[in-house]
mmCIF file of the C-alpha atoms, coordinates in Angstrom:
data_MODEL
# 
_entry.id   MODEL 
# 
loop_
_atom_site.group_PDB 
_atom_site.id 
_atom_site.type_symbol 
_atom_site.label_atom_id 
_atom_site.label_alt_id 
_atom_site.label_comp_id 
_atom_site.label_asym_id 
_atom_site.label_entity_id 
_atom_site.label_seq_id 
_atom_site.pdbx_PDB_ins_code 
_atom_site.Cartn_x 
_atom_site.Cartn_y 
_atom_site.Cartn_z 
_atom_site.occupancy 
_atom_site.B_iso_or_equiv 
_atom_site.pdbx_formal_charge 
_atom_site.auth_seq_id 
_atom_site.auth_comp_id 
_atom_site.auth_asym_id 
_atom_site.auth_atom_id 
_atom_site.pdbx_PDB_model_num 
ATOM 1  C CA . MET A 1 1  ? 43.114 -123.782 58.193 1.00 0.00 ? 1  MET A CA 1 
ATOM 2  C CA . ALA A 1 2  ? 42.911 -127.601 56.870 1.00 0.00 ? 2  ALA A CA 1 
ATOM 3  C CA . LYS A 1 3  ? 39.573 -126.492 54.954 1.00 0.00 ? 3  LYS A CA 1 
ATOM 4  C CA . GLN A 1 4  ? 41.558 -123.678 53.063 1.00 0.00 ? 4  GLN A CA 1 
ATOM 5  C CA . LYS A 1 5  ? 43.058 -124.250 49.504 1.00 0.00 ? 5  LYS A CA 1 
ATOM 6  C CA . ARG A 1 6  ? 46.383 -122.920 50.544 1.00 0.00 ? 6  ARG A CA 1 
ATOM 7  C CA . THR A 1 7  ? 46.933 -123.119 54.293 1.00 0.00 ? 7  THR A CA 1 
ATOM 8  C CA . GLY A 1 8  ? 50.322 -121.214 54.365 1.00 0.00 ? 8  GLY A CA 1 
ATOM 9  C CA . GLY A 1 9  ? 50.776 -117.595 54.653 1.00 0.00 ? 9  GLY A CA 1 
ATOM 10 C CA . GLU A 1 10 ? 49.245 -114.556 56.138 1.00 0.00 ? 10 GLU A CA 1 
ATOM 11 C CA . ARG A 1 11 ? 46.441 -114.367 53.925 1.00 0.00 ? 11 ARG A CA 1 
ATOM 12 C CA . ALA A 1 12 ? 45.119 -117.721 54.943 1.00 0.00 ? 12 ALA A CA 1 
ATOM 13 C CA . ILE A 1 13 ? 45.585 -117.143 58.676 1.00 0.00 ? 13 ILE A CA 1 
ATOM 14 C CA . SER A 1 14 ? 43.707 -113.711 58.146 1.00 0.00 ? 14 SER A CA 1 
ATOM 15 C CA . VAL A 1 15 ? 40.859 -115.125 56.503 1.00 0.00 ? 15 VAL A CA 1 
ATOM 16 C CA . CYS A 1 16 ? 40.341 -118.364 59.180 1.00 0.00 ? 16 CYS A CA 1 
ATOM 17 C CA . GLN A 1 17 ? 40.832 -115.596 62.093 1.00 0.00 ? 17 GLN A CA 1 
ATOM 18 C CA . THR A 1 18 ? 38.187 -113.345 60.528 1.00 0.00 ? 18 THR A CA 1 
ATOM 19 C CA . ARG A 1 19 ? 35.899 -116.229 59.896 1.00 0.00 ? 19 ARG A CA 1 
ATOM 20 C CA . ALA A 1 20 ? 36.142 -117.474 63.035 1.00 0.00 ? 20 ALA A CA 1 
ATOM 21 C CA . THR A 1 21 ? 35.416 -113.913 64.434 1.00 0.00 ? 21 THR A CA 1 
ATOM 22 C CA . ILE A 1 22 ? 32.644 -113.188 62.543 1.00 0.00 ? 22 ILE A CA 1 
ATOM 23 C CA . LEU A 1 23 ? 30.903 -117.073 63.675 1.00 0.00 ? 23 LEU A CA 1 
ATOM 24 C CA . ALA A 1 24 ? 31.638 -116.407 67.125 1.00 0.00 ? 24 ALA A CA 1 
ATOM 25 C CA . ARG A 1 25 ? 29.840 -113.017 67.056 1.00 0.00 ? 25 ARG A CA 1 
ATOM 26 C CA . ARG A 1 26 ? 27.168 -114.371 64.968 1.00 0.00 ? 26 ARG A CA 1 
ATOM 27 C CA . GLU A 1 27 ? 26.501 -117.372 67.519 1.00 0.00 ? 27 GLU A CA 1 
ATOM 28 C CA . MET A 1 28 ? 26.344 -114.886 70.342 1.00 0.00 ? 28 MET A CA 1 
ATOM 29 C CA . GLY A 1 29 ? 23.291 -113.417 68.630 1.00 0.00 ? 29 GLY A CA 1 
ATOM 30 C CA . GLU A 1 30 ? 24.698 -110.441 66.808 1.00 0.00 ? 30 GLU A CA 1 
ATOM 31 C CA . SER A 1 31 ? 23.216 -109.616 63.373 1.00 0.00 ? 31 SER A CA 1 
ATOM 32 C CA . LEU A 1 32 ? 25.518 -109.888 60.394 1.00 0.00 ? 32 LEU A CA 1 
ATOM 33 C CA . GLN A 1 33 ? 24.651 -106.517 59.558 1.00 0.00 ? 33 GLN A CA 1 
ATOM 34 C CA . ASP A 1 34 ? 26.322 -105.220 62.693 1.00 0.00 ? 34 ASP A CA 1 
ATOM 35 C CA . ILE A 1 35 ? 29.311 -107.618 62.371 1.00 0.00 ? 35 ILE A CA 1 
ATOM 36 C CA . ALA A 1 36 ? 29.638 -106.030 58.660 1.00 0.00 ? 36 ALA A CA 1 
ATOM 37 C CA . THR A 1 37 ? 29.393 -102.654 59.906 1.00 0.00 ? 37 THR A CA 1 
ATOM 38 C CA . ASP A 1 38 ? 31.872 -103.193 62.930 1.00 0.00 ? 38 ASP A CA 1 
ATOM 39 C CA . LEU A 1 39 ? 34.343 -105.129 60.674 1.00 0.00 ? 39 LEU A CA 1 
ATOM 40 C CA . GLU A 1 40 ? 34.214 -102.648 57.945 1.00 0.00 ? 40 GLU A CA 1 
ATOM 41 C CA . MET A 1 41 ? 33.504 -105.353 55.551 1.00 0.00 ? 41 MET A CA 1 
ATOM 42 C CA . PRO A 1 42 ? 30.201 -105.640 52.769 1.00 0.00 ? 42 PRO A CA 1 
ATOM 43 C CA . TYR A 1 43 ? 27.341 -107.810 54.324 1.00 0.00 ? 43 TYR A CA 1 
ATOM 44 C CA . GLU A 1 44 ? 27.455 -110.173 51.305 1.00 0.00 ? 44 GLU A CA 1 
ATOM 45 C CA . THR A 1 45 ? 31.162 -111.121 52.273 1.00 0.00 ? 45 THR A CA 1 
ATOM 46 C CA . VAL A 1 46 ? 30.283 -111.455 56.040 1.00 0.00 ? 46 VAL A CA 1 
ATOM 47 C CA . LYS A 1 47 ? 27.259 -113.703 54.897 1.00 0.00 ? 47 LYS A CA 1 
ATOM 48 C CA . THR A 1 48 ? 29.540 -116.068 52.925 1.00 0.00 ? 48 THR A CA 1 
ATOM 49 C CA . TYR A 1 49 ? 32.199 -116.397 55.479 1.00 0.00 ? 49 TYR A CA 1 
ATOM 50 C CA . VAL A 1 50 ? 29.596 -117.615 57.997 1.00 0.00 ? 50 VAL A CA 1 
ATOM 51 C CA . LYS A 1 51 ? 28.314 -120.166 55.791 1.00 0.00 ? 51 LYS A CA 1 
ATOM 52 C CA . LEU A 1 52 ? 31.960 -121.331 54.797 1.00 0.00 ? 52 LEU A CA 1 
ATOM 53 C CA . ALA A 1 53 ? 32.714 -121.504 58.563 1.00 0.00 ? 53 ALA A CA 1 
ATOM 54 C CA . ARG A 1 54 ? 29.691 -123.569 59.151 1.00 0.00 ? 54 ARG A CA 1 
ATOM 55 C CA . LYS A 1 55 ? 30.673 -125.789 56.496 1.00 0.00 ? 55 LYS A CA 1 
ATOM 56 C CA . ALA A 1 56 ? 33.943 -125.985 57.844 1.00 0.00 ? 56 ALA A CA 1 
ATOM 57 C CA . LEU A 1 57 ? 32.870 -127.241 61.240 1.00 0.00 ? 57 LEU A CA 1 
ATOM 58 C CA . VAL A 1 58 ? 30.391 -129.604 60.028 1.00 0.00 ? 58 VAL A CA 1 
ATOM 59 C CA . ASP A 1 59 ? 32.792 -131.633 57.866 1.00 0.00 ? 59 ASP A CA 1 
# 
């Protein structure tokens, strides 16, 4: 949450939870395409969320 531009509100919480879910599933070995299909999200969005989540962990 600290890396978000706007840290308060339901939307920020939802986005952070989604990013964490995607990152965890990716680290478990699932493909991004499978995750995108399961979460009913575009592949490109899932790909971006993984990149942002990894960057937030490094910072």
